CSV table of C-alpha atoms in Angstrom, one decimal:
chain,number,residue,atom,x,y,z
A,1,MET,CA,29.8,-77.3,-27.0
A,2,GLN,CA,31.6,-79.3,-29.7
A,3,ILE,CA,30.4,-79.4,-33.1
A,4,ILE,CA,32.5,-81.9,-35.3
A,5,TRP,CA,32.9,-81.9,-38.9
A,6,VAL,CA,33.1,-84.4,-41.5
A,7,SER,CA,35.1,-83.4,-44.7
A,8,SER,CA,34.3,-86.0,-46.7
A,9,PRO,CA,31.8,-89.4,-46.4
A,10,VAL,CA,35.5,-91.7,-45.6
A,11,GLY,CA,37.2,-88.5,-44.7
A,12,HIS,CA,39.0,-87.1,-41.7
A,13,ILE,CA,36.9,-86.0,-38.7
A,14,ARG,CA,37.0,-82.8,-37.3
A,15,LYS,CA,36.4,-81.0,-33.7
A,16,ILE,CA,36.0,-77.5,-32.5
A,17,ASN,CA,35.3,-77.4,-28.6
A,18,LEU,CA,33.5,-73.9,-27.8
A,19,SER,CA,32.5,-72.1,-24.8
A,20,TYR,CA,30.2,-69.9,-23.7
A,21,ARG,CA,32.8,-67.8,-24.1
A,22,HIS,CA,33.8,-68.3,-27.2
A,23,LEU,CA,30.5,-67.7,-28.2
A,24,LEU,CA,29.3,-64.4,-26.5
A,25,ILE,CA,33.0,-63.1,-28.6
A,26,GLY,CA,31.7,-64.6,-31.7
A,27,SER,CA,27.9,-63.1,-31.1
A,28,CYS,CA,29.6,-59.4,-30.1
A,29,LEU,CA,31.0,-59.7,-33.7
A,30,LEU,CA,28.6,-60.5,-35.4
A,31,VAL,CA,26.9,-57.4,-33.4
A,32,PHE,CA,29.6,-55.2,-34.4
A,33,ALA,CA,29.8,-55.7,-38.0
A,34,LEU,CA,25.9,-55.2,-38.5
A,35,ILE,CA,26.2,-52.1,-36.7
A,36,LEU,CA,28.7,-51.2,-39.4
A,37,ALA,CA,26.9,-52.5,-42.0
A,38,GLY,CA,24.0,-50.7,-41.4
A,39,ALA,CA,25.8,-47.8,-41.2
A,40,GLY,CA,27.3,-48.1,-44.5
A,41,LEU,CA,24.6,-49.2,-46.4
A,42,GLN,CA,22.8,-45.3,-44.9
A,43,TYR,CA,26.3,-43.4,-45.2
A,44,PHE,CA,26.3,-45.0,-49.3
A,45,GLY,CA,22.1,-44.8,-49.5
A,46,PHE,CA,22.0,-41.1,-48.1
A,47,ARG,CA,25.0,-39.3,-50.5
A,48,MET,CA,23.6,-41.3,-53.9
A,49,ALA,CA,19.9,-39.5,-52.8
A,50,ILE,CA,22.2,-36.2,-52.4
A,51,GLU,CA,23.2,-37.2,-55.7
A,52,TYR,CA,20.4,-38.7,-57.7
A,53,ASP,CA,17.1,-37.0,-55.1
A,54,PRO,CA,18.3,-33.7,-53.2
A,55,GLN,CA,14.7,-32.7,-52.3
A,56,LEU,CA,14.8,-36.7,-49.9
A,57,ALA,CA,17.8,-36.4,-48.6
A,58,LYS,CA,16.3,-32.8,-46.9
A,59,GLN,CA,13.3,-34.7,-45.8
A,60,LEU,CA,15.0,-38.1,-44.3
A,61,GLY,CA,18.5,-36.4,-42.9
A,62,ASN,CA,16.9,-32.2,-42.8
A,63,LEU,CA,20.5,-31.6,-43.8
A,64,HIS,CA,20.7,-28.4,-45.8
A,65,SER,CA,23.5,-27.2,-48.0
A,66,PRO,CA,25.9,-23.9,-47.9
A,67,VAL,CA,24.1,-21.8,-49.7
A,68,GLU,CA,21.1,-22.4,-47.6
A,69,ILE,CA,22.7,-22.0,-44.9
A,70,GLU,CA,24.2,-19.0,-45.2
A,71,ASN,CA,20.3,-17.5,-46.2
A,72,LEU,CA,19.2,-18.4,-42.8
A,73,ASN,CA,22.2,-17.0,-41.2
A,74,ALA,CA,21.1,-14.0,-42.3
A,75,VAL,CA,17.7,-14.4,-42.1
A,76,TYR,CA,18.6,-14.8,-38.8
A,77,GLN,CA,21.0,-12.1,-38.3
A,78,LEU,CA,18.5,-9.6,-40.1
A,79,LYS,CA,16.0,-10.0,-37.3
A,80,LEU,CA,18.5,-10.0,-34.8
A,81,LEU,CA,19.4,-6.3,-36.8
A,82,GLU,CA,15.9,-5.3,-36.4
A,83,LEU,CA,16.0,-6.1,-32.9
A,84,ASN,CA,18.8,-3.9,-31.8
A,85,GLU,CA,16.8,-1.3,-33.6
A,86,ARG,CA,14.3,-1.3,-31.4
A,87,ILE,CA,15.9,-1.8,-28.6
A,88,VAL,CA,17.6,1.4,-29.1
A,89,GLU,CA,15.3,3.1,-29.8
A,90,ASN,CA,13.6,2.1,-26.7
A,91,ASN,CA,16.7,3.4,-25.2
A,92,GLN,CA,15.9,7.0,-26.4
A,93,LYS,CA,12.6,6.4,-25.7
A,94,LEU,CA,13.4,5.7,-22.1
A,95,ARG,CA,16.2,9.0,-22.0
A,96,GLN,CA,13.1,11.4,-23.1
A,97,LEU,CA,11.7,9.7,-19.7
A,98,GLU,CA,14.1,10.5,-17.6
A,99,VAL,CA,14.4,13.2,-18.9
A,100,LEU,CA,11.1,14.5,-18.5
A,101,SER,CA,10.2,12.6,-14.9
A,102,GLN,CA,13.5,15.7,-13.7
A,103,LYS,CA,11.5,18.4,-15.3
A,104,LEU,CA,7.9,17.6,-12.8
A,105,GLU,CA,9.9,16.7,-10.3
A,106,GLN,CA,12.1,19.7,-11.3
A,107,LEU,CA,7.9,21.6,-10.9
A,108,ALA,CA,5.9,19.3,-8.4
A,109,THR,CA,8.7,20.3,-5.8
A,110,PRO,CA,8.2,22.9,-3.6
A,111,SER,CA,10.4,25.4,-3.1
A,112,ALA,CA,11.3,24.2,1.0
A,113,LEU,CA,12.1,20.7,-0.7
A,114,LYS,CA,14.2,22.1,-3.2
A,115,GLY,CA,17.8,19.6,-2.4
A,116,LEU,CA,15.8,17.3,-0.5
A,117,GLY,CA,14.4,13.8,-1.7
A,118,PRO,CA,14.7,10.2,-1.6
A,119,LYS,CA,17.4,8.3,-1.4
A,120,GLN,CA,19.1,6.7,-4.6
A,121,ASN,CA,21.3,4.3,-4.7
A,122,SER,CA,25.3,5.3,-4.7
A,123,ILE,CA,26.9,3.9,-8.4
A,124,GLY,CA,30.3,4.9,-10.4
A,125,GLY,CA,32.6,3.6,-12.6
A,126,LYS,CA,34.3,4.3,-14.8
A,127,PHE,CA,32.1,4.6,-18.7
A,128,ILE,CA,32.8,1.4,-21.3
A,129,PRO,CA,30.3,1.7,-23.7
A,130,LEU,CA,28.5,-1.5,-24.6
A,131,ASN,CA,29.6,-3.0,-28.3
A,132,LEU,CA,26.3,-3.0,-29.9
A,133,VAL,CA,25.0,-5.4,-32.6
A,134,ASP,CA,28.1,-5.4,-35.2
A,135,ALA,CA,27.1,-7.7,-38.4
A,136,GLU,CA,30.7,-7.3,-39.1
A,137,SER,CA,32.0,-8.1,-35.5
A,138,ASN,CA,29.9,-10.3,-34.9
A,139,PRO,CA,28.5,-12.6,-37.8
A,140,ARG,CA,27.6,-15.8,-36.3
A,141,PRO,CA,23.2,-15.8,-35.3
A,142,LEU,CA,24.2,-16.8,-31.3
A,143,LYS,CA,27.1,-14.8,-30.9
A,144,LEU,CA,23.6,-11.3,-32.5
A,145,PHE,CA,21.6,-12.6,-29.3
A,146,SER,CA,24.2,-12.4,-26.3
A,147,ASN,CA,24.3,-8.9,-27.5
A,148,ILE,CA,20.5,-8.0,-28.2
A,149,SER,CA,19.9,-10.3,-24.5
A,150,THR,CA,22.4,-8.2,-22.8
A,151,LEU,CA,20.3,-5.3,-23.8
A,152,MET,CA,17.4,-5.8,-23.3
A,153,HIS,CA,18.4,-7.3,-19.6
A,154,LEU,CA,20.1,-3.7,-19.4
A,155,GLN,CA,16.6,-2.1,-20.8
A,156,ASP,CA,15.1,-4.5,-18.2
A,157,GLU,CA,17.4,-3.0,-15.0
A,158,ARG,CA,17.1,0.8,-15.8
A,159,THR,CA,13.2,0.7,-16.5
A,160,ASN,CA,12.8,-0.8,-13.1
A,161,ALA,CA,15.1,1.4,-11.7
A,162,LEU,CA,13.1,4.8,-13.8
A,163,ILE,CA,9.4,3.1,-11.9
A,164,ALA,CA,11.1,2.4,-8.5
A,165,GLN,CA,12.5,5.9,-8.0
A,166,ASN,CA,9.5,8.1,-9.4
A,167,SER,CA,7.5,5.6,-7.2
A,168,ASN,CA,9.6,6.4,-4.5
A,169,PHE,CA,9.7,10.3,-5.9
A,170,LEU,CA,5.6,10.0,-5.6
A,171,GLU,CA,5.6,8.2,-2.3
A,172,TRP,CA,8.0,10.9,-0.2
A,173,LEU,CA,6.3,13.7,-2.0
A,174,GLU,CA,2.8,12.7,-0.9
A,175,SER,CA,3.5,12.3,2.8
A,176,LYS,CA,4.9,16.6,2.5
A,177,PRO,CA,2.8,19.1,3.6
A,178,THR,CA,2.8,20.1,0.5
A,179,GLY,CA,-1.2,20.0,-1.1
A,180,ILE,CA,-4.2,22.8,-0.6
A,181,PRO,CA,-6.5,22.6,2.9
A,182,ILE,CA,-8.7,24.2,1.1
A,183,GLN,CA,-10.3,22.1,-2.6
A,184,ASN,CA,-13.2,25.2,-2.7
A,185,SER,CA,-13.0,28.0,-3.4
A,186,SER,CA,-11.2,29.9,-1.1
A,187,SER,CA,-9.1,33.0,-0.6
A,188,ILE,CA,-6.5,34.0,1.3
A,189,SER,CA,-7.3,36.7,4.3
A,190,SER,CA,-4.1,36.4,5.8
A,191,ASP,CA,-0.7,35.7,4.4
A,192,TYR,CA,2.5,34.5,6.6
A,193,GLY,CA,4.4,37.3,8.8
A,194,PRO,CA,4.2,40.0,10.1
A,195,ARG,CA,0.6,41.6,10.5
A,196,ILE,CA,-1.7,45.1,12.8
A,197,ASP,CA,-3.4,42.0,15.3
A,198,PRO,CA,-7.4,42.7,14.4
A,199,PHE,CA,-8.2,42.1,17.7
A,200,ASN,CA,-6.1,44.8,19.6
A,201,GLN,CA,-4.3,46.0,16.7
A,202,ARG,CA,-1.3,45.7,17.6
A,203,GLU,CA,1.6,44.6,15.6
A,204,SER,CA,2.5,41.2,15.8
A,205,PHE,CA,3.8,38.1,14.0
A,206,HIS,CA,1.6,35.3,11.6
A,207,SER,CA,2.7,32.2,12.0
A,208,GLY,CA,-0.1,30.6,9.5
A,209,LEU,CA,-2.3,30.7,6.2
A,210,ASP,CA,-5.9,32.6,6.7
A,211,PHE,CA,-7.8,30.6,4.2
A,212,GLN,CA,-11.3,32.9,4.6
A,213,SER,CA,-14.0,30.2,3.2
A,214,PRO,CA,-18.1,30.0,5.0
A,215,ASN,CA,-18.9,27.7,8.1
A,216,GLY,CA,-18.5,24.0,7.5
A,217,THR,CA,-16.0,24.4,4.2
A,218,PRO,CA,-14.7,20.1,3.7
A,219,ILE,CA,-10.8,21.4,5.9
A,220,THR,CA,-8.9,18.7,3.4
A,221,VAL,CA,-5.5,16.7,5.0
A,222,THR,CA,-2.4,17.7,3.1
A,223,ALA,CA,-0.6,14.8,3.0
A,224,ASN,CA,0.4,11.6,4.6
A,225,GLY,CA,0.5,11.4,8.3
A,226,ARG,CA,-1.2,10.4,12.0
A,227,VAL,CA,-3.1,12.4,14.1
A,228,LEU,CA,-1.2,13.9,16.9
A,229,LYS,CA,-3.2,15.7,18.6
A,230,ALA,CA,-7.6,16.8,18.1
A,231,ASN,CA,-8.5,18.8,20.7
A,232,TRP,CA,-9.8,22.1,22.5
A,233,ASP,CA,-7.0,25.2,22.0
A,234,SER,CA,-7.4,28.5,24.1
A,235,ASN,CA,-6.4,30.8,21.2
A,236,TYR,CA,-7.0,27.9,17.7
A,237,GLY,CA,-10.3,26.8,18.7
A,238,LYS,CA,-10.9,23.4,17.5
A,239,LEU,CA,-7.3,22.3,16.7
A,240,LEU,CA,-6.0,19.5,14.4
A,241,ILE,CA,-2.5,18.5,14.5
A,242,ILE,CA,-1.2,15.8,11.7
A,243,ASP,CA,2.7,14.8,12.1
A,244,HIS,CA,3.7,13.6,9.1
A,245,GLY,CA,6.9,11.7,9.7
A,246,ASP,CA,10.6,13.6,9.2
A,247,GLY,CA,9.8,17.0,11.6
A,248,TYR,CA,6.9,17.8,9.6
A,249,LEU,CA,3.8,18.8,11.7
A,250,SER,CA,0.4,20.3,9.8
A,251,ARG,CA,-1.8,21.9,11.9
A,252,TYR,CA,-5.6,23.4,11.0
A,253,ALA,CA,-7.1,26.0,13.3
A,254,HIS,CA,-10.8,27.2,14.5
A,255,ALA,CA,-12.4,24.2,12.7
A,256,GLN,CA,-16.5,24.0,13.4
A,257,ASP,CA,-16.1,20.3,13.2
A,258,ILE,CA,-13.0,17.2,13.4
A,259,TYR,CA,-14.1,14.0,12.2
A,260,VAL,CA,-10.7,12.0,13.5
A,261,HIS,CA,-9.8,11.5,16.5
A,262,GLU,CA,-5.9,11.0,18.2
A,263,GLY,CA,-4.0,8.1,16.9
A,264,ASP,CA,-5.4,8.5,13.2
A,265,ILE,CA,-4.1,7.7,9.9
A,266,VAL,CA,-4.6,9.9,8.1
A,267,LYS,CA,-4.5,10.3,3.6
A,268,ARG,CA,-3.6,13.1,1.2
A,269,ASN,CA,-7.0,15.2,0.4
A,270,GLN,CA,-9.3,13.3,2.9
A,271,VAL,CA,-11.6,15.7,4.6
A,272,VAL,CA,-10.9,16.1,8.6
A,273,ALA,CA,-12.9,19.3,9.9
A,274,THR,CA,-14.9,22.3,8.9
A,275,VAL,CA,-13.9,26.2,8.3
A,276,GLY,CA,-15.2,27.3,11.2
A,277,THR,CA,-14.7,30.7,13.4
A,278,SER,CA,-13.8,29.1,17.1
A,279,GLY,CA,-11.3,30.5,19.6
A,280,ARG,CA,-9.4,33.8,18.7
A,281,SER,CA,-11.4,34.5,15.0
A,282,THR,CA,-13.3,37.2,13.6
A,283,GLY,CA,-14.7,35.2,11.4
A,284,PRO,CA,-15.2,31.7,9.8
A,285,HIS,CA,-12.1,30.9,8.6
A,286,LEU,CA,-9.1,27.5,8.6
A,287,HIS,CA,-5.5,28.8,9.6
A,288,TYR,CA,-3.7,26.8,8.5
A,289,GLU,CA,0.7,26.3,9.8
A,290,ILE,CA,3.4,23.6,8.9
A,291,VAL,CA,5.7,23.2,11.4
A,292,LYS,CA,9.5,21.7,10.6
A,293,ASN,CA,11.3,20.7,13.2
A,294,GLY,CA,10.9,22.7,16.1
A,295,GLU,CA,9.8,26.3,13.6
A,296,VAL,CA,7.1,27.3,11.7
A,297,ILE,CA,7.8,28.0,8.0
A,298,ASN,CA,5.7,29.3,5.4
A,299,PRO,CA,3.1,27.6,4.8
A,300,LYS,CA,3.8,29.1,0.9
A,301,GLU,CA,6.8,27.1,0.6
A,302,MET,CA,5.3,23.8,0.0
A,303,LEU,CA,1.9,24.2,-1.6
A,304,ILE,CA,1.6,23.9,-4.3
A,305,GLY,CA,-1.1,25.4,-6.2
A,306,LEU,CA,-1.5,28.8,-4.8
A,307,SER,CA,-0.6,31.9,-7.6
A,308,ASN,CA,-4.5,32.1,-8.4
A,309,ARG,CA,-5.2,31.5,-4.9
């Protein structure tokens, strides 16, 4: 491209040659100059707006004075501190819940199961206290929020661990024969241990508890398990044996009717039979035994709620 410049009607004629490269560079310089001019106008415009109309400047630029920012930080800090206090209170309540849970486990656990229970996760290490939110050491809301987020995460972990622990203990306890096999009113007519045999009047050993109840009284299984046997025995009469796992069995003898079969899965408090007088028996009653690792044990060490029988 060629530009001809005439200085006057009779003056000199000048020619300027412009290439596409020159035009491109010139266009870029022009755009850059316009951007600088716009930025300058915006800057000086906001400066003038702040000086003559601060409210207008805030609306246009979402600006806050140092005092307002400090006030906002104070509000955020106060809210976060209040949230931290609530977290601390919740931690105290969780601790109380843990103590109550431990007491409940002690009361609900029969003597034969003391010291046993589901395995807990093995943890340890040096105690290093976590610094709670401190307005002086953590003046910024972001730092406060970080500390509180950590506390909330730890609290959630503690809560979930407590729920899991109680659930595992309850599941473990429900699988052990700790229930009462006769829910209706009954009395224990013969205890576990030495006694005089009712048939030959000789000294003998009684391997269970006899719950005296009328014929047809429902018999409930004392823990979750699987039916190992449901058949006839010359001494026990109609006999039901439940396998509860971990080496525990429960036996229900002298039944009138048995409602389950070998291999059935049964649940705690499920009616599985009725009281009768079958086999070697002098009258209607339930002979109840608990076997642990092949050896009979005193059912009173396992059953909960026998104090009024």
